[in-house]
mmCIF file of C-alpha atoms in Angstrom:
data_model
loop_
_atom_site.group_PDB
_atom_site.id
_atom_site.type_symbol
_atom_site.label_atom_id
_atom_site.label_comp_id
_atom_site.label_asym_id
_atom_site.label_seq_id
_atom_site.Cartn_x
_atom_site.Cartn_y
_atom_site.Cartn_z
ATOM 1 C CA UNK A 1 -11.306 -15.252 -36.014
ATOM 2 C CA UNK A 2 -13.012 -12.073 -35.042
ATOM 3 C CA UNK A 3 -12.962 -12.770 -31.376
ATOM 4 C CA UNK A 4 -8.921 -13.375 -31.944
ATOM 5 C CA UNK A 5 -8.744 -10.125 -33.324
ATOM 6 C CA UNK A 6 -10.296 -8.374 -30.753
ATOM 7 C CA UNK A 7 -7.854 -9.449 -28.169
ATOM 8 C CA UNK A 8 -4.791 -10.008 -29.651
ATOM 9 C CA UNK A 9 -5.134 -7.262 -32.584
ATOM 10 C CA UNK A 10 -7.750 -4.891 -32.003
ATOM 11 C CA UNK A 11 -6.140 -3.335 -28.826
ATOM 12 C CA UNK A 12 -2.601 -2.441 -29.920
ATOM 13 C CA UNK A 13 -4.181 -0.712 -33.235
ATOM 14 C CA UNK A 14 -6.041 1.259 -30.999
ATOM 15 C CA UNK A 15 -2.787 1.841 -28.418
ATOM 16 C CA UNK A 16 -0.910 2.915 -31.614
ATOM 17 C CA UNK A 17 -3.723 5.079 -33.457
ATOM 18 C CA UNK A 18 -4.162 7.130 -30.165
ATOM 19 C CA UNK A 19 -0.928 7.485 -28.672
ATOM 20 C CA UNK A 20 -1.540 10.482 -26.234
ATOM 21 C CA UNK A 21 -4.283 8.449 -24.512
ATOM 22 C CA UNK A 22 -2.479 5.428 -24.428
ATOM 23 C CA UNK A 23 0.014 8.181 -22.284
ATOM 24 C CA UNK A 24 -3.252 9.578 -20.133
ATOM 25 C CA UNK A 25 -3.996 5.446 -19.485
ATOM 26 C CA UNK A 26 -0.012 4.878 -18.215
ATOM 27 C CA UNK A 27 0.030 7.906 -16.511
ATOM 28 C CA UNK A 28 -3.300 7.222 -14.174
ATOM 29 C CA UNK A 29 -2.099 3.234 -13.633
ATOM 30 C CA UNK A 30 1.283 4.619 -12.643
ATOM 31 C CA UNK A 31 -0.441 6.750 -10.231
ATOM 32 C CA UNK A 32 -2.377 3.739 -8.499
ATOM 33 C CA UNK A 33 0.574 1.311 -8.710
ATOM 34 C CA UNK A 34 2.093 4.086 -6.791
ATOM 35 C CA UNK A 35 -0.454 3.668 -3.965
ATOM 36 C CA UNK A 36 -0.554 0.281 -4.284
ATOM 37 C CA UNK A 37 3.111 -0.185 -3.552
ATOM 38 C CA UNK A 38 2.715 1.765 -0.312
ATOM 39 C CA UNK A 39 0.251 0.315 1.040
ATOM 40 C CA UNK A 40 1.917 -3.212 0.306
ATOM 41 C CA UNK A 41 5.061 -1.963 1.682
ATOM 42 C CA UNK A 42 3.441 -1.320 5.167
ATOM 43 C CA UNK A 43 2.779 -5.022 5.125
ATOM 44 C CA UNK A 44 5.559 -6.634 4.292
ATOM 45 C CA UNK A 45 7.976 -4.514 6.533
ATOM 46 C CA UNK A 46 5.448 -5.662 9.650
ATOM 47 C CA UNK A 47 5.621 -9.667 8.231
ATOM 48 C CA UNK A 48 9.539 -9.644 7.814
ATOM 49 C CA UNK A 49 9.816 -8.874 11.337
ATOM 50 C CA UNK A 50 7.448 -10.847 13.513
ATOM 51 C CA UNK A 51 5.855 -12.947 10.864
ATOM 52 C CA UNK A 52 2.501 -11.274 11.310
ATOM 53 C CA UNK A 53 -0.171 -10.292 8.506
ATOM 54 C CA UNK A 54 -1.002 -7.030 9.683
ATOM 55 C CA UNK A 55 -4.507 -7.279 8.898
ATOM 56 C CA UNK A 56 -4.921 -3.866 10.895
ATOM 57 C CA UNK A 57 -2.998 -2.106 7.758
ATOM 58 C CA UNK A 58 -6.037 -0.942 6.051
ATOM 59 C CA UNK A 59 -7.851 0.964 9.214
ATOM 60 C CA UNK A 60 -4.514 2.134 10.081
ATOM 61 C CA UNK A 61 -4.640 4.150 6.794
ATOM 62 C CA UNK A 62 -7.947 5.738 7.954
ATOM 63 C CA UNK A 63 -7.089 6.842 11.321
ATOM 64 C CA UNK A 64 -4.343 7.926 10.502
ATOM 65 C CA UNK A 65 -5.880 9.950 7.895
ATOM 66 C CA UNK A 66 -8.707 10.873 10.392
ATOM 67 C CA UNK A 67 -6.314 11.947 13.268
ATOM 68 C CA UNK A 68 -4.567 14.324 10.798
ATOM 69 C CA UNK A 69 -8.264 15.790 9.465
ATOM 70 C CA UNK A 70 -9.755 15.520 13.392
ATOM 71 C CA UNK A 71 -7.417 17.292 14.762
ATOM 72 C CA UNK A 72 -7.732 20.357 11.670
ATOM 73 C CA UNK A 73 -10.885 20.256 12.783
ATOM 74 C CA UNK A 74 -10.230 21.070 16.727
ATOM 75 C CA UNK A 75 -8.568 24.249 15.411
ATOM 76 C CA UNK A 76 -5.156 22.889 15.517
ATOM 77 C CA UNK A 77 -3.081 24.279 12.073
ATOM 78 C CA UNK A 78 -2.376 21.632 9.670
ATOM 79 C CA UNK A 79 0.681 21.743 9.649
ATOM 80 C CA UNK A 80 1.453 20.785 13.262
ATOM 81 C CA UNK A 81 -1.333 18.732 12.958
ATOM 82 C CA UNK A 82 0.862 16.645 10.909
ATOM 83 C CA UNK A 83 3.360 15.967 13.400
ATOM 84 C CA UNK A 84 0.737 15.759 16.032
ATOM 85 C CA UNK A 85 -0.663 12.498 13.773
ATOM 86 C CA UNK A 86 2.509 10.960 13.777
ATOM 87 C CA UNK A 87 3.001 10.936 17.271
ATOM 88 C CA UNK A 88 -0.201 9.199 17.544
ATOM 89 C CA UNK A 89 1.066 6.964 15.406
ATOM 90 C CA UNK A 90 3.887 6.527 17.697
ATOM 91 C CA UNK A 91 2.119 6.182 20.718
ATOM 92 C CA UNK A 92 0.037 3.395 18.733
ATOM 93 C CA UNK A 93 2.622 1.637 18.184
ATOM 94 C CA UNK A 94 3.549 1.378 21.493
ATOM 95 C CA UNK A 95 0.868 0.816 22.728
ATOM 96 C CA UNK A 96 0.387 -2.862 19.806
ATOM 97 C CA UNK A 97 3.487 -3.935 20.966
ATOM 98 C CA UNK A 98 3.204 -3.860 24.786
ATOM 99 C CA UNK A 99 -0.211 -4.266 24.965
ATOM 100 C CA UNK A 100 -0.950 -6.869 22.151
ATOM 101 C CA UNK A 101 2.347 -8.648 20.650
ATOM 102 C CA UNK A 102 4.829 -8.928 23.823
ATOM 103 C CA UNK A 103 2.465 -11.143 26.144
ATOM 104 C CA UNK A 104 1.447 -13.261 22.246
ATOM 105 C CA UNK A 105 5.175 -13.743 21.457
ATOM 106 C CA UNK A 106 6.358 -17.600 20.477
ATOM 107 C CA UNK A 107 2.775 -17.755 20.134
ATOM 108 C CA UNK A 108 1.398 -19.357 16.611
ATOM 109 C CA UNK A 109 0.742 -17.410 13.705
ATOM 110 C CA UNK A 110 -2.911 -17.796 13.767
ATOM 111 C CA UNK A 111 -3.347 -16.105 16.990
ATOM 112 C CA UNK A 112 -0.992 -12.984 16.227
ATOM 113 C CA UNK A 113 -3.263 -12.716 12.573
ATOM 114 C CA UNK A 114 -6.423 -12.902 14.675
ATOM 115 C CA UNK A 115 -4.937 -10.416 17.218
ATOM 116 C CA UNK A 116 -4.594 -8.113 14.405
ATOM 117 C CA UNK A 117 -7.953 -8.227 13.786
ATOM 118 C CA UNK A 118 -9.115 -6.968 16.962
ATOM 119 C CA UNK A 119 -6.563 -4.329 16.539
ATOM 120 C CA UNK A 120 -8.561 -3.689 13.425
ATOM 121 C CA UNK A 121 -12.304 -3.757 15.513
ATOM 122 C CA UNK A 122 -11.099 -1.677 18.251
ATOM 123 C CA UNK A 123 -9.905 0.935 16.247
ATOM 124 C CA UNK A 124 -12.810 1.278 13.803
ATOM 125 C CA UNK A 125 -14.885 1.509 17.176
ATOM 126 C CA UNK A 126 -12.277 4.195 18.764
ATOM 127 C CA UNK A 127 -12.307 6.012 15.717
ATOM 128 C CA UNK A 128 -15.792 6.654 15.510
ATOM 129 C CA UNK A 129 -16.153 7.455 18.690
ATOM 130 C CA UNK A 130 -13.995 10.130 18.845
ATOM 131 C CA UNK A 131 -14.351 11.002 15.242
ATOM 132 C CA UNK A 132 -18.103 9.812 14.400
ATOM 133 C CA UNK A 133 -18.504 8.493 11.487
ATOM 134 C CA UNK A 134 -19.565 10.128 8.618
ATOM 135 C CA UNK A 135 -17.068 11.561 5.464
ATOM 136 C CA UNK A 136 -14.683 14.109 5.306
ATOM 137 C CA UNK A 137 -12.436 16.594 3.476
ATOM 138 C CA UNK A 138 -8.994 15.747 3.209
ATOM 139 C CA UNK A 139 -6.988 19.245 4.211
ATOM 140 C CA UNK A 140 -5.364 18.891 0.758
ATOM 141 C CA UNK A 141 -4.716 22.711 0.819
ATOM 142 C CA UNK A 142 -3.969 23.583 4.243
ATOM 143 C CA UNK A 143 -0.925 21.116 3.642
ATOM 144 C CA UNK A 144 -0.060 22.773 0.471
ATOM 145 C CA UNK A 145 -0.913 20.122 -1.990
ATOM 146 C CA UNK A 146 -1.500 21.400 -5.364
ATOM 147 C CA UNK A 147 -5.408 20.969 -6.957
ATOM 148 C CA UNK A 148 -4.789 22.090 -10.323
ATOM 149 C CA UNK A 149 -4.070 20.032 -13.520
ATOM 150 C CA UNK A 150 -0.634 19.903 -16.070
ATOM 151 C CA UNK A 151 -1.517 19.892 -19.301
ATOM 152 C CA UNK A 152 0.413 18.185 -22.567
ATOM 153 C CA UNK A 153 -0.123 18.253 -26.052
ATOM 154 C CA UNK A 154 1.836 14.863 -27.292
ATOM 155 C CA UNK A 155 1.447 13.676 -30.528
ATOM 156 C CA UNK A 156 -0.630 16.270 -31.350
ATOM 157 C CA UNK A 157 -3.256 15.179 -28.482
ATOM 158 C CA UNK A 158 -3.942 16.201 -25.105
ATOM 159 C CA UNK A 159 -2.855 15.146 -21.773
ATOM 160 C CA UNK A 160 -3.913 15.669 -18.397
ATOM 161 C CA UNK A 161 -1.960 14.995 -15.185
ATOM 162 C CA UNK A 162 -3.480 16.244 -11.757
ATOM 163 C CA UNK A 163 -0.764 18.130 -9.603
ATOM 164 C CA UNK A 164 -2.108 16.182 -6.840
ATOM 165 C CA UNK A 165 -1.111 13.156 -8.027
ATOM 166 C CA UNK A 166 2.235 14.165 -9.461
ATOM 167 C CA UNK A 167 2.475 15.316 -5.830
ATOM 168 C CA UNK A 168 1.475 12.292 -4.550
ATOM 169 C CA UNK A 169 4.039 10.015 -7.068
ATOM 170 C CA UNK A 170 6.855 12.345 -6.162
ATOM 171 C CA UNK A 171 6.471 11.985 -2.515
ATOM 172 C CA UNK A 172 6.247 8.444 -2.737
ATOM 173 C CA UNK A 173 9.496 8.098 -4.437
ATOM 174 C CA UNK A 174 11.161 10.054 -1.702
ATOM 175 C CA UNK A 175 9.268 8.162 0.815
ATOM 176 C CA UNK A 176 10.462 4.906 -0.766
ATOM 177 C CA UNK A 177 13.671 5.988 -1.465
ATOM 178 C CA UNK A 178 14.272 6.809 2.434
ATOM 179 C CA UNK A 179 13.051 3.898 3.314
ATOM 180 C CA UNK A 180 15.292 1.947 0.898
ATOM 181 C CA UNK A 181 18.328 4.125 2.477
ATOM 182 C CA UNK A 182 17.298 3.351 6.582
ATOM 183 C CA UNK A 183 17.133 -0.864 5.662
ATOM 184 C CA UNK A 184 20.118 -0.757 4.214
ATOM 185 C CA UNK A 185 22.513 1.635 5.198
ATOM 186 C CA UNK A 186 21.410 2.355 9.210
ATOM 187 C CA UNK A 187 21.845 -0.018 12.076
ATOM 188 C CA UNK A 188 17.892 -0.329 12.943
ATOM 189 C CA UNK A 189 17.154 -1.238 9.477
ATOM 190 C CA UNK A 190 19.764 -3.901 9.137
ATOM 191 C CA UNK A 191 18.409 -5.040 12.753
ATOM 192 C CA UNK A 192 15.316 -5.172 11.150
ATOM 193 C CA UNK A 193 16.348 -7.300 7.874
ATOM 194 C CA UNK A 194 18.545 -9.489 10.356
ATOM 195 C CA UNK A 195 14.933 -10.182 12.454
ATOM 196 C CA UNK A 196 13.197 -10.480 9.106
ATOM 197 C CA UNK A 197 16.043 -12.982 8.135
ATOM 198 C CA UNK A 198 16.709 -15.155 11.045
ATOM 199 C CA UNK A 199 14.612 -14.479 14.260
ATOM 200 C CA UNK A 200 16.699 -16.793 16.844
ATOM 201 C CA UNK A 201 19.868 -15.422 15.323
ATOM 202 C CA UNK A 202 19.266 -11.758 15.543
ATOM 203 C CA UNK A 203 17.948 -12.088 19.418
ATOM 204 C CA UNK A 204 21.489 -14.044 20.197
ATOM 205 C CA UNK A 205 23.537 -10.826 19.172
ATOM 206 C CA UNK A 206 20.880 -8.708 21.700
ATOM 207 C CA UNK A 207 18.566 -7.611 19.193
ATOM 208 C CA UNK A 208 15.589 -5.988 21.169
ATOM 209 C CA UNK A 209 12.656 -7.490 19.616
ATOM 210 C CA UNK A 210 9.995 -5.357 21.474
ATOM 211 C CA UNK A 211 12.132 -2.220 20.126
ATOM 212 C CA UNK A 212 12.578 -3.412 16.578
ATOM 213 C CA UNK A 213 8.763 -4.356 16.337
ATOM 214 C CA UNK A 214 7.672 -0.264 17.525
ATOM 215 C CA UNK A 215 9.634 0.940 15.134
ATOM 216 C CA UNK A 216 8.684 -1.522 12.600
ATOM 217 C CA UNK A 217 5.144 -0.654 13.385
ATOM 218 C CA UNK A 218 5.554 2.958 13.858
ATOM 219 C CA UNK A 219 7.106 3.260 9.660
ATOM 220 C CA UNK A 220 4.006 1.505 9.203
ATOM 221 C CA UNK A 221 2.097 4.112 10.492
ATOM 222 C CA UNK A 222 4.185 6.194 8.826
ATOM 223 C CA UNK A 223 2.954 4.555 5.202
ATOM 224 C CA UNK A 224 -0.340 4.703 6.533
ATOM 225 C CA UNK A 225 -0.568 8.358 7.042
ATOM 226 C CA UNK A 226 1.702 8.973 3.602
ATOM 227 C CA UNK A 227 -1.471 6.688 1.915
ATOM 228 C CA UNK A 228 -4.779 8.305 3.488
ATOM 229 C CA UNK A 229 -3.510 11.886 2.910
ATOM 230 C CA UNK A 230 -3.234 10.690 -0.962
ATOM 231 C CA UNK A 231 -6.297 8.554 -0.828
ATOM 232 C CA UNK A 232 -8.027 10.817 1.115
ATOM 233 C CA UNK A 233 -7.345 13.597 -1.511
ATOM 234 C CA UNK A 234 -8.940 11.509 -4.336
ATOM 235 C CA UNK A 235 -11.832 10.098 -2.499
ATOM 236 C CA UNK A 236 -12.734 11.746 1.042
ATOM 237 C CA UNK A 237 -11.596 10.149 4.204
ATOM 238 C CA UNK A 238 -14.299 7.865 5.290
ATOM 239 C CA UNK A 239 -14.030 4.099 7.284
ATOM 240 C CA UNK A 240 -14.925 2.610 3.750
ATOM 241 C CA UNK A 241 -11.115 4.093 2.698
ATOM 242 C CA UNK A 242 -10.366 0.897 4.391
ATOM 243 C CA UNK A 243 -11.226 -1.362 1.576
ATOM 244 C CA UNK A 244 -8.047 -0.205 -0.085
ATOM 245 C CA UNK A 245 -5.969 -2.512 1.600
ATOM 246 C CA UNK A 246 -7.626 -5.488 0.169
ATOM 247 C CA UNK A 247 -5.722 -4.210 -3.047
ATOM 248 C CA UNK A 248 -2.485 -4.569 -1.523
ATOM 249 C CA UNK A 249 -3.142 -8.187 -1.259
ATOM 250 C CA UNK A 250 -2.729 -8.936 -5.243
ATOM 251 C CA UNK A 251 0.636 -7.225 -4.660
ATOM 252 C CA UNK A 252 1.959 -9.018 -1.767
ATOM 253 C CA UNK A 253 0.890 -12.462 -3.588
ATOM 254 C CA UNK A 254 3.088 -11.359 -6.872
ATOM 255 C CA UNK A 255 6.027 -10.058 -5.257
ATOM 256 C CA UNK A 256 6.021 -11.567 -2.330
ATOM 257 C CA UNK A 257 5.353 -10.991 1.486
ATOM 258 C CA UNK A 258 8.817 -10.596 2.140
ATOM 259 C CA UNK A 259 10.699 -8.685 -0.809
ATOM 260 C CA UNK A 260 10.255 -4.944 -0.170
ATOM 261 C CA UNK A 261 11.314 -4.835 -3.930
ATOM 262 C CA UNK A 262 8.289 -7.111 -4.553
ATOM 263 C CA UNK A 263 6.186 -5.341 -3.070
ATOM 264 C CA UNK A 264 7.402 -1.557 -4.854
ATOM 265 C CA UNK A 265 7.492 -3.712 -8.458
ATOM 266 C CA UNK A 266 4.617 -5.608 -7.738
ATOM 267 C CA UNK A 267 2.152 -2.445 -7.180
ATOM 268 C CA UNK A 268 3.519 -0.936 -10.193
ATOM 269 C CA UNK A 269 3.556 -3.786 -11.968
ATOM 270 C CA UNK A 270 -0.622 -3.917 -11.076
ATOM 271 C CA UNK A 271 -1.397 -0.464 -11.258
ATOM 272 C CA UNK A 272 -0.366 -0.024 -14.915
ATOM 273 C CA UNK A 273 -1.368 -3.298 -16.382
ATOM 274 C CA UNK A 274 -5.283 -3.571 -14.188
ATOM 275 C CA UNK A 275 -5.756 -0.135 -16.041
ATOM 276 C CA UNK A 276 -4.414 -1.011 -19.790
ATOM 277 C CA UNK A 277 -6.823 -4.203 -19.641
ATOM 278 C CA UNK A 278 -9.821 -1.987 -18.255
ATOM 279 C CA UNK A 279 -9.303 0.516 -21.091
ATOM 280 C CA UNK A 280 -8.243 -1.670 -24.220
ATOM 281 C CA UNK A 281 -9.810 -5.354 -23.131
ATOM 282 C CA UNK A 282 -12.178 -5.033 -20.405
ATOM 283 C CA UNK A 283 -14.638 -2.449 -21.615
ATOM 284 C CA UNK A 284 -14.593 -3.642 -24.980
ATOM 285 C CA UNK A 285 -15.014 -7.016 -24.428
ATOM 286 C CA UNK A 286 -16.261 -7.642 -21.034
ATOM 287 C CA UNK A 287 -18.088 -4.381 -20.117
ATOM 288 C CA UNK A 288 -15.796 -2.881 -17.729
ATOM 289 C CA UNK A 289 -15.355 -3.069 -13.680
ATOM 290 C CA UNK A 290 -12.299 -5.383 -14.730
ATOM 291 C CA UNK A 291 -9.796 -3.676 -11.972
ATOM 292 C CA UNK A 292 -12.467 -5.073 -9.261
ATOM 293 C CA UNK A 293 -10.803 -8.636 -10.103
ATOM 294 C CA UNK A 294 -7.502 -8.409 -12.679
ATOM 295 C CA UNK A 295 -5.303 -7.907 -9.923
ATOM 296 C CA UNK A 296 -6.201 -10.876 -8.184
ATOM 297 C CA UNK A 297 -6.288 -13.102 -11.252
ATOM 298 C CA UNK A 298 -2.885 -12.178 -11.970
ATOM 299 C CA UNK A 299 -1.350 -12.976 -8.942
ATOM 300 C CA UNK A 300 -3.383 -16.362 -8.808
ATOM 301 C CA UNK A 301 -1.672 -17.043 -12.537
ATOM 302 C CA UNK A 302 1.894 -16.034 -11.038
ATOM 303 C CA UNK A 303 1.054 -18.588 -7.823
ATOM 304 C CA UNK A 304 0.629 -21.513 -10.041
ATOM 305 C CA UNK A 305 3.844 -21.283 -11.407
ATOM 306 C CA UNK A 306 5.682 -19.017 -8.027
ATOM 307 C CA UNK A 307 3.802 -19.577 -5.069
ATOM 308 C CA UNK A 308 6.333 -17.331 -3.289
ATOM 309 C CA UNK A 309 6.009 -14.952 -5.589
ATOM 310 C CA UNK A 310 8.122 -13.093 -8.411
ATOM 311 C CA UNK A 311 10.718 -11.891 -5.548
ATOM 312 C CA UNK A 312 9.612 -14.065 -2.722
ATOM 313 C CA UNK A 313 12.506 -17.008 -1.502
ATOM 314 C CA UNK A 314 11.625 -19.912 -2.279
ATOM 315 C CA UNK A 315 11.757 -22.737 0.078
ATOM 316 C CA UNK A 316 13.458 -25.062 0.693
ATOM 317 C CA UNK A 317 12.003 -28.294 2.999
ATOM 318 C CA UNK A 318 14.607 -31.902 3.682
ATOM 319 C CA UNK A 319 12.434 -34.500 5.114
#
């Protein structure tokens, strides 16, 4: 009875007796679904249009956010430096689709996956070559990201949001939102939905599919560099800033590899709920470190009864 009133009682007396931190708790798991969705997004847009698992996505975050940092570093100002990283991501892009997908395409799923993850080898060894390889300072102020903290007083408590990561939730809306906007409304993005949708049928109306995958990858890059500036506000930029993309996976596998809607919903969805269980369940019954695993356990509970996920399209097989 006392177990039962621990989890089912126990934490929504304490959500209601302490509103403001129940706010603080929202707040911070708002701020990591955030993150979570953009890193998830640069995923799925690379899988609806050649069917590849980027498995590169993660150490595409960090040199991105290395570039960016590196090149601060060479004396260039930040704020060209920011274009400068894009173009590399540009040029990288290029470079993964003429170099690595054109001579794999038609070629099975398996090999484009593992081709990814030499993408991923060659550019942790590139990077610390020309980077090395110990930690540094994201150039939070250079690029005129705000350090301070906004405080409340709800409910008679006290609230504290960072400015960096109001910064950082603001810009992802936009970023989201403009991507939302070029799918739908311009005629690359609904080249790109048409190749997500229907390979054979979108190259029969002279889609270019070596075109449509740059771009694809480039916005990728794009996300990437949007993600380690954030990241690499909170923690350093570092090659272990890599590890962040294994959270993305939870997100893909509850809203789907496909859905870019999935994916935006789906890191929410984790970043608020991972952190309510940590606070109000997982340190008082099970000691904490529950966000290591909750993710992950709650997309393997949506699988048994989805396995395409919340937003995925579910399939359809005659035999």
């Amino acid at each position: 009875m006392e177990f039962l009133n621990d989890v089912l009682v126990q934490p929504f007396a304490d959500m209601a007796a302490a509103p403001d931190f129940l706010l603080q708790v929202l707040w911070e798991g708002l701020v990591g679904g955030v993150l979570y969705a953009l890193i998830a997004l640069g995923f799925v847009l690379i899988y609806k249009s050649s069917r590849i698992f980027n498995f590169a996505q993660g150490i595409m975050v960090v040199f991105a956010a290395l570039t960016l940092v590196g090149l601060y570093e060479k004396g260039v100002p930040a704020l060209l430096a920011l274009p400068l990283t894009l173009a590399v991501m540009l040029v990288l892009a290029m470079t993964i689709e003429r170099v690595v997908l054109r001579p794999l395409v038609n070629q099975p799923d398996i090999i484009l996956f593992m081709a990814t993850i030499g993408i991923t080898l060659f550019l942790i060894g590139f990077g610390e070559l020309i980077f090395g390889g110990e930690n540094k300072v994201m150039i939070t102020e250079q690029l005129f990201i705000p350090t301070g903290s906004i405080v409340f007083e709800p409910f008679g408590g006290f609230v504290s949001i960072e400015e960096k990561d109001l910064t950082a939730v603001i810009g992802a809306m936009v970023l989201v939102a403009a991507l939302l906007v070029f799918l739908n409304k311009s005629k690359i993005g609904r080249a790109i939905r048409a190749l997500g949708d229907d390979h054979q049928a979108a190259l029969s109306v002279g889609i270019s599919l070596s075109t449509i995958w740059v771009i694809v990858w480039f916005i990728a890059g794009v996300i990437a560099l949007a993600t380690g500036i954030v990241w690499g506000a909170r923690a350093g930029v570092s090659f272990a800033l890599e590890v962040i993309a294994f959270k993305a996976l939870p997100v893909l596998m509850l809203g789907g590899l496909e859905s870019v809607m999935g994916a935006i919903i789906g890191g929410l969805a984790i970043g608020i709920l991972e952190k309510l269980f940590e606070i109000y369940w997982g340190q008082p019954l099970l000691g904490g470190n529950t966000e290591a695993w909750f993710a992950y356990m709650l997309a393997l509970l949506v699988l048994l009864f989805r396995p395409q996920g919340l937003f995925g399209e579910k399939i359809i097989e005659r035999v």
